[in-house]
Coordinates of C-alpha atoms (C1' of nucleotides) in Angstrom, one line a residue:
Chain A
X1054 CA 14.7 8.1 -12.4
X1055 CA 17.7 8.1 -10.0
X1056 CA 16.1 6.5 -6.7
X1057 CA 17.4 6.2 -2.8
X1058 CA 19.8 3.2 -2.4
X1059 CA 18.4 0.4 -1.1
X1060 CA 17.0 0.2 2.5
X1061 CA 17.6 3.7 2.6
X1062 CA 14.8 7.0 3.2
X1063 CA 14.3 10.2 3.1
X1064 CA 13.2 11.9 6.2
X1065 CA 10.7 14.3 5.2
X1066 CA 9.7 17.3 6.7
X1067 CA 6.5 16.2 7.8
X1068 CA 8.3 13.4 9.4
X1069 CA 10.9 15.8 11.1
X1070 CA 8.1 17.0 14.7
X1071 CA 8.4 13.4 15.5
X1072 CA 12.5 12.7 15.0
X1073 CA 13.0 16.5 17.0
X1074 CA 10.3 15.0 19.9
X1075 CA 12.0 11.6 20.2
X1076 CA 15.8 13.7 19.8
X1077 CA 14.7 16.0 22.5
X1078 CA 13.8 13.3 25.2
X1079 CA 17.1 11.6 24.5
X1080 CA 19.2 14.8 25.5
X1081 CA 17.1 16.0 28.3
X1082 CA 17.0 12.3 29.5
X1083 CA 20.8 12.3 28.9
X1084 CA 21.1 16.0 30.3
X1085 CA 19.4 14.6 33.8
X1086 CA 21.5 11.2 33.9
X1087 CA 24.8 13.8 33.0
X1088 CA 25.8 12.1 29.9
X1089 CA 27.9 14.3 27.5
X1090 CA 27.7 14.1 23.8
X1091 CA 30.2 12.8 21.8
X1092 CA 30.3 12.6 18.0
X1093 CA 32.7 10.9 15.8
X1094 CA 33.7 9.9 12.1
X1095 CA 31.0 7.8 10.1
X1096 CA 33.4 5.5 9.1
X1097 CA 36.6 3.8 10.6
X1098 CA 39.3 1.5 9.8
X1099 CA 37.8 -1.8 9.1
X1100 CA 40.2 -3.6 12.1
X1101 CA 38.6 -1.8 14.5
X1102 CA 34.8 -3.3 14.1
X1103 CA 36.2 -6.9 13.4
X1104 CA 38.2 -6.7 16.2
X1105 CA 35.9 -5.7 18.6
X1106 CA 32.4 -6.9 17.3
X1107 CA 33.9 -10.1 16.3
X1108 CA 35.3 -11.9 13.2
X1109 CA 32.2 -14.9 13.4
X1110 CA 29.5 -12.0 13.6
X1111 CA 27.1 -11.7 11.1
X1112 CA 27.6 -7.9 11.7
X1113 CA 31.1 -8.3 10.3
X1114 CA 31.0 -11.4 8.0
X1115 CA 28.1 -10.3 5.8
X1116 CA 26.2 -6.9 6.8
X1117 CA 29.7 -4.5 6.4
X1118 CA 30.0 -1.5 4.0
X1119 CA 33.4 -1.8 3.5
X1120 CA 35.7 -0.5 0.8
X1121 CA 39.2 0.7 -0.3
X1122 CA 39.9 3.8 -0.8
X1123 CA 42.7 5.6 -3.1
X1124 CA 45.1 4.6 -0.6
X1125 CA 44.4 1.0 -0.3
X1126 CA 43.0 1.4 2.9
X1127 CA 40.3 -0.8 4.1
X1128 CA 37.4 2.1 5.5
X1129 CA 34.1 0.6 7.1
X1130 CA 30.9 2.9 7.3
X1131 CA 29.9 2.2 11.1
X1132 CA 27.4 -0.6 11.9
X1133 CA 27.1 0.2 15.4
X1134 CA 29.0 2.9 17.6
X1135 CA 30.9 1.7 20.9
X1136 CA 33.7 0.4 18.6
X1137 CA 34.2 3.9 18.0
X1138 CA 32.9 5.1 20.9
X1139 CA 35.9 3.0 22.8
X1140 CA 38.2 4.1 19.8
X1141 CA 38.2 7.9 20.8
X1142 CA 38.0 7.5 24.4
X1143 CA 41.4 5.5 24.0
X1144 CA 43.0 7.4 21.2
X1145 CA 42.0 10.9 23.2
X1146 CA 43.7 9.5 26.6
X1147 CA 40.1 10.5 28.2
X1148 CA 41.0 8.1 31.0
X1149 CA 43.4 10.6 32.2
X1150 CA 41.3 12.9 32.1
X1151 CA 39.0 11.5 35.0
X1152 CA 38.2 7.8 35.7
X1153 CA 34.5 8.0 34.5
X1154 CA 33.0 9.2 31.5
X1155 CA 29.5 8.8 30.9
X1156 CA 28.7 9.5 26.8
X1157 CA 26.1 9.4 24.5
X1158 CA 25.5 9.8 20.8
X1159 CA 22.5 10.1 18.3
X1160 CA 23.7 9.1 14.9
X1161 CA 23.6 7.0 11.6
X1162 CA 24.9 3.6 11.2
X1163 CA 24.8 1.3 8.1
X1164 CA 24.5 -2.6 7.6
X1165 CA 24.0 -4.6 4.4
X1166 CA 20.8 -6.8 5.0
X1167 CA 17.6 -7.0 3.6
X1168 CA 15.3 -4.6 4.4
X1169 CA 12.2 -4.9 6.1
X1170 CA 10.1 -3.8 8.8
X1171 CA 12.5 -1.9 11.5
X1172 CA 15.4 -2.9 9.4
X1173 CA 17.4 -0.4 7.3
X1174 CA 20.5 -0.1 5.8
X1175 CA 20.9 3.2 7.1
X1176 CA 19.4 3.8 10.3
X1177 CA 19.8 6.2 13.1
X1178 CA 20.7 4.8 17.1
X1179 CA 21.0 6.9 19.9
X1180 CA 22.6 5.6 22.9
X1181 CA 24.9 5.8 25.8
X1182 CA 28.4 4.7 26.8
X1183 CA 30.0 4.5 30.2
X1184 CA 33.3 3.5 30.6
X1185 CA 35.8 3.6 33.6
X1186 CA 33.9 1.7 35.9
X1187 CA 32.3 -1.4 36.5
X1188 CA 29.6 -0.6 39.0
X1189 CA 25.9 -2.9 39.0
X1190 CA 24.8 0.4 39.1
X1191 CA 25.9 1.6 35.5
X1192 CA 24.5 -1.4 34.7
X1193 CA 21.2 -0.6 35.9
X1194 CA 21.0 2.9 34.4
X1195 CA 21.7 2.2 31.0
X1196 CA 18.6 0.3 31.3
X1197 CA 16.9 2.9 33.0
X1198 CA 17.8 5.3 30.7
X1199 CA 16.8 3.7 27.5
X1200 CA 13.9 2.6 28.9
X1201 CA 12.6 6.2 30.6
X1202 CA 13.4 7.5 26.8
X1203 CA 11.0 5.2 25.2
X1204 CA 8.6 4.9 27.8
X1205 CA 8.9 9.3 27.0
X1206 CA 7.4 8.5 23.6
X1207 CA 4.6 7.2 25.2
X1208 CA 5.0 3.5 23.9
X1209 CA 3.0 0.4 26.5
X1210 CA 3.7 -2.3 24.8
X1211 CA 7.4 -3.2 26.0
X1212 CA 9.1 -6.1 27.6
X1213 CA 12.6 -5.6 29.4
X1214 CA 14.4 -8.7 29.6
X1215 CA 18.0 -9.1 30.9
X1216 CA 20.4 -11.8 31.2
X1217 CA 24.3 -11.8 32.6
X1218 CA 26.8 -13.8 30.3
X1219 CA 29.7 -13.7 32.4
X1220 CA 33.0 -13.5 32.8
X1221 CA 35.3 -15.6 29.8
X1222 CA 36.5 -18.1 32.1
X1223 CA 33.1 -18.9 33.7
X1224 CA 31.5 -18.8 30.0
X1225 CA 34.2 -21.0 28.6
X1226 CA 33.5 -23.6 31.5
X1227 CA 29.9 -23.3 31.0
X1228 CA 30.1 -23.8 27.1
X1229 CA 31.7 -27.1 27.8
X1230 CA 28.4 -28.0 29.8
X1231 CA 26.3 -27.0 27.0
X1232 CA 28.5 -29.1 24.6
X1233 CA 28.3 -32.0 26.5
X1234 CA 24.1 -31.3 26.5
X1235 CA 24.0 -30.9 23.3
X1236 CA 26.3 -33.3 21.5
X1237 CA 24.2 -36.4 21.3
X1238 CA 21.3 -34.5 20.2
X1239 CA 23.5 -32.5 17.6
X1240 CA 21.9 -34.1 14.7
X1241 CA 18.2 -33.3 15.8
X1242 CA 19.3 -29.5 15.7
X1243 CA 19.0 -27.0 12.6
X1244 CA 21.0 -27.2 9.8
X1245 CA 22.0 -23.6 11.0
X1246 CA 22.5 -24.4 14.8
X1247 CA 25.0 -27.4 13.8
X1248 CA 27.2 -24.9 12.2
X1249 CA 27.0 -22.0 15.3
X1250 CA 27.7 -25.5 17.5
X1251 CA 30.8 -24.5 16.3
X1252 CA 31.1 -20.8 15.6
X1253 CA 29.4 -19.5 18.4
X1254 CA 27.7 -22.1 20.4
X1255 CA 25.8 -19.5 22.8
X1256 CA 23.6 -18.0 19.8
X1257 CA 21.5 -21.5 19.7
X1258 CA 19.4 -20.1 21.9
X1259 CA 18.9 -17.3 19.8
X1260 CA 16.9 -20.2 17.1
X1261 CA 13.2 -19.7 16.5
X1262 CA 13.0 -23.4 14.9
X1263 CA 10.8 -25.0 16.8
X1264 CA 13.0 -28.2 17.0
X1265 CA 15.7 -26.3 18.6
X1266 CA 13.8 -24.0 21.1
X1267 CA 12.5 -27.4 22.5
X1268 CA 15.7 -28.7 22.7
X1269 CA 17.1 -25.4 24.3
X1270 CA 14.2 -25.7 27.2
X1271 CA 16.1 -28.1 28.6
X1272 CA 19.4 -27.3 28.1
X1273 CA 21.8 -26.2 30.7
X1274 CA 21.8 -22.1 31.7
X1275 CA 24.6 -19.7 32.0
X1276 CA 22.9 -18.4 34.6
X1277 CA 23.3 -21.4 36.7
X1278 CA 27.1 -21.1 36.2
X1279 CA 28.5 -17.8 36.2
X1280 CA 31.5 -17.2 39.0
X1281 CA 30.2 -15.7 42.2
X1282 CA 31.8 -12.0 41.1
X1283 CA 29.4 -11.5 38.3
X1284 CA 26.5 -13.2 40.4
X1285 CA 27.1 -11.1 42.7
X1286 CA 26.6 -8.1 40.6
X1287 CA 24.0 -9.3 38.5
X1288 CA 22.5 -9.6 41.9
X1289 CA 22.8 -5.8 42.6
X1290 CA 21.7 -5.0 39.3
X1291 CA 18.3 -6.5 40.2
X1292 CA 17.9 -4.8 43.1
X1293 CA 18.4 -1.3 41.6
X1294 CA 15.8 -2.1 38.9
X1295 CA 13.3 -3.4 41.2
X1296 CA 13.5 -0.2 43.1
X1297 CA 13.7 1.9 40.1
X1298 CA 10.1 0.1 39.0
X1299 CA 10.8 -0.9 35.8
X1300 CA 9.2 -3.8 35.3
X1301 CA 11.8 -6.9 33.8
X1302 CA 12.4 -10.7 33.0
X1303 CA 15.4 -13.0 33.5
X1304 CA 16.0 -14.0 29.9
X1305 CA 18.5 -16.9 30.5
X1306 CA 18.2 -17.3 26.8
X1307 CA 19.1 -13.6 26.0
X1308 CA 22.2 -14.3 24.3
X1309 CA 23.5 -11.1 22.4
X1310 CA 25.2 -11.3 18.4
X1311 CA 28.2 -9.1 19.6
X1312 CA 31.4 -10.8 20.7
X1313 CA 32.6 -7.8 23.5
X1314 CA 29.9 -8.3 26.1
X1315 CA 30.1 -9.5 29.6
X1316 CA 28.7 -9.9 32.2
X1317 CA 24.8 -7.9 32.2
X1318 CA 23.1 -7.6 28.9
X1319 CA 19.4 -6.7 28.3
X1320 CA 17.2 -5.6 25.6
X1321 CA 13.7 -3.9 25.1
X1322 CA 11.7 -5.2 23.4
X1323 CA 8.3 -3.7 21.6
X1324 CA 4.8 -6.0 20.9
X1325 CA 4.0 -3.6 18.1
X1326 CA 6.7 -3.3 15.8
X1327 CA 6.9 -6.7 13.6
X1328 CA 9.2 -9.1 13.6
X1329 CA 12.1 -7.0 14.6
X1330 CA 11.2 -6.3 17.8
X1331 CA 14.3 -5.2 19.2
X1332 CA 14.5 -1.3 20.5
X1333 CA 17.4 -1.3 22.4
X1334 CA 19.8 -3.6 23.5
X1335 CA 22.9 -3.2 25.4
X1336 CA 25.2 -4.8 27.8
X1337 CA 28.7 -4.5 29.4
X1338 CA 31.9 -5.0 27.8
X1339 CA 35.1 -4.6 30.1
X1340 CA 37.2 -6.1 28.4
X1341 CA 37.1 -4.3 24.9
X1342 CA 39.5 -1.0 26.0
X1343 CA 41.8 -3.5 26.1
X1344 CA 41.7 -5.9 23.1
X1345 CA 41.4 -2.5 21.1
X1346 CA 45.1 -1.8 22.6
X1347 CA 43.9 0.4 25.4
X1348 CA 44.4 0.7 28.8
X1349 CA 42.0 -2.1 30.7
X1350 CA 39.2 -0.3 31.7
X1351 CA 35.5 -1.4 32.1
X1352 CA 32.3 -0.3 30.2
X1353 CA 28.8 -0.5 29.4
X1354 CA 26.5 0.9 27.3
X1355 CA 23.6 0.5 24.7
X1356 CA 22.1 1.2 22.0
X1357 CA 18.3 2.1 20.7
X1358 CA 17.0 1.9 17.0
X1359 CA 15.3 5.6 16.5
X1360 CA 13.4 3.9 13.5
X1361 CA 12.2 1.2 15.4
X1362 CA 10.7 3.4 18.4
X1363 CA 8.8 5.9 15.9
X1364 CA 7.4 3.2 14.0
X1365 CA 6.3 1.9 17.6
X1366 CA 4.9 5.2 17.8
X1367 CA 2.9 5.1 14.9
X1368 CA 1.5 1.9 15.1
X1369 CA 0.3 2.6 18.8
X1370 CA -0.6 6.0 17.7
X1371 CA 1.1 7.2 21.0
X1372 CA 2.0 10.7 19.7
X1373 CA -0.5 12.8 18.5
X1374 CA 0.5 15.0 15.9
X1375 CA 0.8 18.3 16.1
X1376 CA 1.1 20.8 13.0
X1377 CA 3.8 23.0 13.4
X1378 CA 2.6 26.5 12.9
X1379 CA 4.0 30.2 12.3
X1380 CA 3.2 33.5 14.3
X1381 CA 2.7 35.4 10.9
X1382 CA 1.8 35.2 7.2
X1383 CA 2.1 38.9 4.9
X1384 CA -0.5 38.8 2.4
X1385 CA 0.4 41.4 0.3
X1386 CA -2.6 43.6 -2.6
X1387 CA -0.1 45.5 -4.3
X1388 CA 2.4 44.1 -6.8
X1389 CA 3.8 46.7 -6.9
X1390 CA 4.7 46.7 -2.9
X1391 CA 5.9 43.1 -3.3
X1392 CA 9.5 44.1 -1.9
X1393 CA 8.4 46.7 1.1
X1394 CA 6.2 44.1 2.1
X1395 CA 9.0 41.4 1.9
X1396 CA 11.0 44.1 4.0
X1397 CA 8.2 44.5 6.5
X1398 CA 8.2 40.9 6.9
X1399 CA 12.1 40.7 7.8
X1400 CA 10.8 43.6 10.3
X1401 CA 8.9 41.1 12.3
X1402 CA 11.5 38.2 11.7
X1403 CA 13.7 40.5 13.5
X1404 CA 11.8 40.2 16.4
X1405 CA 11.7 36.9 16.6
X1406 CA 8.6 35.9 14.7
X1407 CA 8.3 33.5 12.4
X1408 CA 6.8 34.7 9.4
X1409 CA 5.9 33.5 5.8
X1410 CA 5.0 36.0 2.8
X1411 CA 3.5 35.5 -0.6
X1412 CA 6.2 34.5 -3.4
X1413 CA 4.1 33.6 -6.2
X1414 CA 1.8 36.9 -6.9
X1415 CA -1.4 34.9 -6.1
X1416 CA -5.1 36.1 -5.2
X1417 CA -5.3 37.6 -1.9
X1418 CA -7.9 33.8 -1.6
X1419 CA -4.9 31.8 -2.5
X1420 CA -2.8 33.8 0.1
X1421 CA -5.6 33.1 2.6
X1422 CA -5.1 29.5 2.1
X1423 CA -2.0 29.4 2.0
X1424 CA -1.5 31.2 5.3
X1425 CA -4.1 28.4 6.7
X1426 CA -2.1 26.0 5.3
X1427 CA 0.7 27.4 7.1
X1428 CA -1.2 27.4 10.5
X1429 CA -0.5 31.2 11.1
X1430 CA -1.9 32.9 14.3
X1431 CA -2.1 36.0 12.3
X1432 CA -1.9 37.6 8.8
X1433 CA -0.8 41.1 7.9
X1434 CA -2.6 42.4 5.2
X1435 CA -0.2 44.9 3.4
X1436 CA -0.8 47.2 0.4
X1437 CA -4.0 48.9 -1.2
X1438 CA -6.0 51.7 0.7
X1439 CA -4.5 51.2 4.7
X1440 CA -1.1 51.4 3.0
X1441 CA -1.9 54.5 1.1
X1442 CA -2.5 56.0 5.0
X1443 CA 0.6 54.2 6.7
X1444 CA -1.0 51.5 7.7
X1445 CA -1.6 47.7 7.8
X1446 CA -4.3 45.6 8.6
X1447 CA -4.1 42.7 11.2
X1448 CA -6.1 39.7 11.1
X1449 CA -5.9 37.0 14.0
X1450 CA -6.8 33.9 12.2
X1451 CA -8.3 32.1 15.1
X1452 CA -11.1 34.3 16.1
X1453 CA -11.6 36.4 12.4
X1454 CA -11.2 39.9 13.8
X1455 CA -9.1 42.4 12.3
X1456 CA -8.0 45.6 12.9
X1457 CA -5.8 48.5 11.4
X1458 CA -2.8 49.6 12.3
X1459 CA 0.3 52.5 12.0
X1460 CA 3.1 51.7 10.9
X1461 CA 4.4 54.2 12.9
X1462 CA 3.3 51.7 16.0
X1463 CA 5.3 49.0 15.2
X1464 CA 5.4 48.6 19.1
X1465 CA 2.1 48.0 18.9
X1466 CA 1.7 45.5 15.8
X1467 CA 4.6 43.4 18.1
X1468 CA 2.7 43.2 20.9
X1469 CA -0.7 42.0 19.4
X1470 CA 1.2 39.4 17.8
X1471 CA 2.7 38.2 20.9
X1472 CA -0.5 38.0 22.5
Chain B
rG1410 C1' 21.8 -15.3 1.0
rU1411 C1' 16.5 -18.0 1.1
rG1412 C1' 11.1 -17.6 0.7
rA1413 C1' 6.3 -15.2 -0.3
rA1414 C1' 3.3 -11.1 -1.9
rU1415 C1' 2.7 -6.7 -4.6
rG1416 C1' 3.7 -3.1 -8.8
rU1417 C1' -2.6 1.5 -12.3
rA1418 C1' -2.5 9.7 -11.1
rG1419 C1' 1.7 13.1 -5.7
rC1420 C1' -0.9 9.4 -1.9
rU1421 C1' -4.6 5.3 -0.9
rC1422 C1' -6.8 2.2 -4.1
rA1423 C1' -11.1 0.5 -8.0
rG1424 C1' -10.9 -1.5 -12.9
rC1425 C1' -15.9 -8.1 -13.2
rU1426 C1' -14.7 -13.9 -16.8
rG1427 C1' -9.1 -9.7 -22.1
rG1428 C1' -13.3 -5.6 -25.9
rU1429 C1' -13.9 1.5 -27.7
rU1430 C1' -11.3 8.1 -25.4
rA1431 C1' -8.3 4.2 -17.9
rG1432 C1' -11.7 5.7 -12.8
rA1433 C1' -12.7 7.3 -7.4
rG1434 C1' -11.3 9.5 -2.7
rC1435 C1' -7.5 12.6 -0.6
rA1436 C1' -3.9 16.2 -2.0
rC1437 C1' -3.0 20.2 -5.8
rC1438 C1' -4.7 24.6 -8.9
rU1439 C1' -8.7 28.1 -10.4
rG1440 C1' -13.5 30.1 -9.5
rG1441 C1' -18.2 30.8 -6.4
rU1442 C1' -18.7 39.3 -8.0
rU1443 C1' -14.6 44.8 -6.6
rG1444 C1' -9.4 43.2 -1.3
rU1445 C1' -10.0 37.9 3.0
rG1446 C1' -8.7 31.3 5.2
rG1447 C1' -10.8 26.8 7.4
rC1448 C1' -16.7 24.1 5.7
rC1449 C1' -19.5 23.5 1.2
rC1450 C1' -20.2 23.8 -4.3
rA1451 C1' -18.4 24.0 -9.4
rG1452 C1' -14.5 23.4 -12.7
rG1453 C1' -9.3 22.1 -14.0
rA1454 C1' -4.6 19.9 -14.2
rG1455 C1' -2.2 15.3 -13.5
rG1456 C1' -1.3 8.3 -15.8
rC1457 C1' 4.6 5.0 -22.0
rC1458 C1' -1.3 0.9 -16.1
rG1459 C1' 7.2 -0.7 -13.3
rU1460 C1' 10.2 -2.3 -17.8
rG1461 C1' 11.0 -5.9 -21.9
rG1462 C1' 9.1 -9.8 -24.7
rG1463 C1' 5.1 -13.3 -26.0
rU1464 C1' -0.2 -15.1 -26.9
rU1465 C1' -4.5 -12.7 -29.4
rC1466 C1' -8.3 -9.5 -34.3
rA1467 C1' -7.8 -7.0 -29.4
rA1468 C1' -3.8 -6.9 -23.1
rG1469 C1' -4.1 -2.5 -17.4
rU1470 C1' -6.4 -7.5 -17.6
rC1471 C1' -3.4 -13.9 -19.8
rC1472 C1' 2.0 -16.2 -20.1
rC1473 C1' 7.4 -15.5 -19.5
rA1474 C1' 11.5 -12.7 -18.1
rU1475 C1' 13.5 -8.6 -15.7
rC1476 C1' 13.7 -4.6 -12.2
rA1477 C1' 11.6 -2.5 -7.9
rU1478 C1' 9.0 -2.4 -3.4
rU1479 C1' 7.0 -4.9 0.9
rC1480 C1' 6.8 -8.7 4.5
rA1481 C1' 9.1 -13.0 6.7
rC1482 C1' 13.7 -16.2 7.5
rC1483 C1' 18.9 -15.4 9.0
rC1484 C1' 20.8 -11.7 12.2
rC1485 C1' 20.2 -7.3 14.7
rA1486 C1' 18.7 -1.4 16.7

RNA sequence: GUGAAUGUAGCUCAGCUGGUUAGAGCACCUGGUUGUGGCCCAGGAGGCCGUGGGUUCAAGUCCCAUCAUUCACCCCA
């Protein structure tokens, strides 16, 4: 039996009330905060994630799909979307369009790890982008959006944490403090922490060994660092969350995988999701326009993991699900009536109903159940002795009664439907 | 890439220390008087017991391998 790749699923039908609840929250969210939707290609030229997410990532080192195609060109199926986000905002001169453009995007990305709970290799993110400007107060909404949009779904258990890392020169200084910490005690750290003493010396604090948490308690803080600019608008970032009420925590330890971000980053995280507790996480970037060959212009902008959230949902049970029903099911006595009835049904859809009718000649029982099945508010009964007079018989399922009708009247028949 | 657990009907699982034709609940189908659902009742269909090998008179049950799934590490949404 041929079976789903690896880390990938299905999405049912049953699962699809859920995915259209949480996709409708993100546009009317998005609608109210006037983001604009942008959509682009699935995959992209390799370059463009390595440069921007960063050669030492784990995102680009091991968790790619990248491969060659008939012309030798190195293609990359997304891993994350503000690469290409930042791509066609620079490639479509949307700068000169107007300084500010606030976008978002629902789609699928794809990363090569192990599955497991809140991990696949295909996933779906929705999120936002905001480039041309490098107000505190972008910075503030992108949090405020993601976290109105999950808070929607009706999820308690959350922590907002946010942190700032920046700007280069102020990092680079700082990293030299945090070598100098951490250099005689180099040998007491992880095997893997020696090695991102190295690569990537900020991601230490990213280490749940015990050893190296303990040693990171003590260790210097960015926060304690950073230039007075990005203070400053860390500061201001603060102040529009605590009048916005969303409850957060510094995170001086919140150090993010991607190499583009500056200044504010900030995740939200979930207590009932497993291990990968992640949501959303996000942060500013201003420098990426420009190391992807664009005009320098500032951005920020995260991203939420749609799969994570609804298994949030489930596990907190904070949706309650609703069955999807129809306005109409045409039961139908006569075989030999099977196509007037299929043509009365189209009547209806016409109208606007949705409507379901028999398609495998069952008992007028099976039909029942089968309109039950399909929640219908009503069933026309079509064929035998009414039909022999012009008419059809109307049950409303909720209550039982049922009555016959012309179908002369179909004015009638429509407006007993509607209710 | 590393570690652990689990693979029996569509789904969730039982199957005791190896012993005849492999079970339950849910779901599905058909009935319970001529043409009427949800509840209830009766019946039915559905399983190379993940795959391959081994031990044994005998394997769903024990051993090995393999594949798959799940969870965790790493990292991230």
């Amino acid at each position: 039996m041929i079976k789903a790749i690896k880390g990938t699923k299905d999405i049912l039908p049953s699962d699809m009330p859920l995915w259209h609840f949480l996709e409708e929250n993100v546009r009317n969210t998005m609608r109210e905060f006037n983001y604009s939707e942008i959509r682009t290609p699935v995959f992209e030229e390799t370059r463009l994630f390595a440069r921007s997410i960063g050669e030492s990532t784990d995102i680009v080192g091991k968790e790619m799909y990248t491969f060659t195609d008939k012309s030798e060109n190195s293609v990359t199926l997304r891993p994350e979307m503000t690469a290409s986000v930042v791509r066609a905002y620079i490639e479509n001169s949307l700068d000169r369009l107007q300084p500010l453009h606030k976008l978002f995007y629902i789609a699928p990305m794809f990363r090569q790890e192990r599955p497991q709970a809140g991990r696949l290799r295909q996933f779906h993110q929705f999120g936002a982008e905001a480039l041309g400007s490098s107000s505190p107060l972008l910075d503030a909404e992108m949090i405020i959006l993601g976290y109105n949009i999950i808070k929607s779904m009706g999820l308690t258990d959350l922590a907002v944490k946010i942190n700032s890392l920046g700007i280069p020169s102020s990092r680079e200084n700082y990293k030299n403090i945090l070598k100098d910490y951490l250099s005689p005690k180099l040998k007491e750290l992880s095997e893997e922490s020696q090695k991102r003493f190295e690569t990537n010396i900020l991601r230490i604090f990213d280490s749940k060994n015990e050893k190296d948490a303990e040693i990171m308690n003590d260790a210097p803080v960015l926060l304690d660092h950073l230039d007075d600019e990005s203070l400053e608008s860390f500061e201001q970032v603060k102040t529009v969350l605590d009048a916005s009420g969303i409850p957060y925590q510094i995170d001086p330890k919140l150090v993010r995988g991607l190499d583009y971000y500056t200044n504010t980053t900030f995740e939200i995280l979930s207590g009932s999701v497993g291990s990968q507790s992640a949501l959303c996480g996000g942060g500013r970037y201003d420098l990426l326009a420009e190391q992807l060959g664009g005009k320098a212009s500032p951005g920020v902008g995260f991203a939420a993991g749609m799969e994570r959230i609804l298994l949030a949902c489930q596990n907190e049970n904070s949706i309650p699900d609703q069955k999807p029903e129809i306005d109409v099911y045409i039961a139908n006595f006569d075989k030999s009536k099977i196509s007037e009835a299929y043509n009365f049904a189209n009547k209806l859809r016409g109208n606007g109903f949705s409507v379901e009718s028999d398609y495998l000649s069952r008992s007028i029982k099976a039909q029942l159940r089968e309109a039950n099945k399909n929640n219908a508010r009503f069933v026309v009964f079509y064929g035998g002795e009414e039909l022999a007079e012009n008419k059809i018989q109307l049950k409303n399922m909720t209550d039982g009664e049922q009555a016959n009708i012309s179908l002369d009247s179909m004015d009638s028949i429509i407006e007993k439907i509607r209710g």
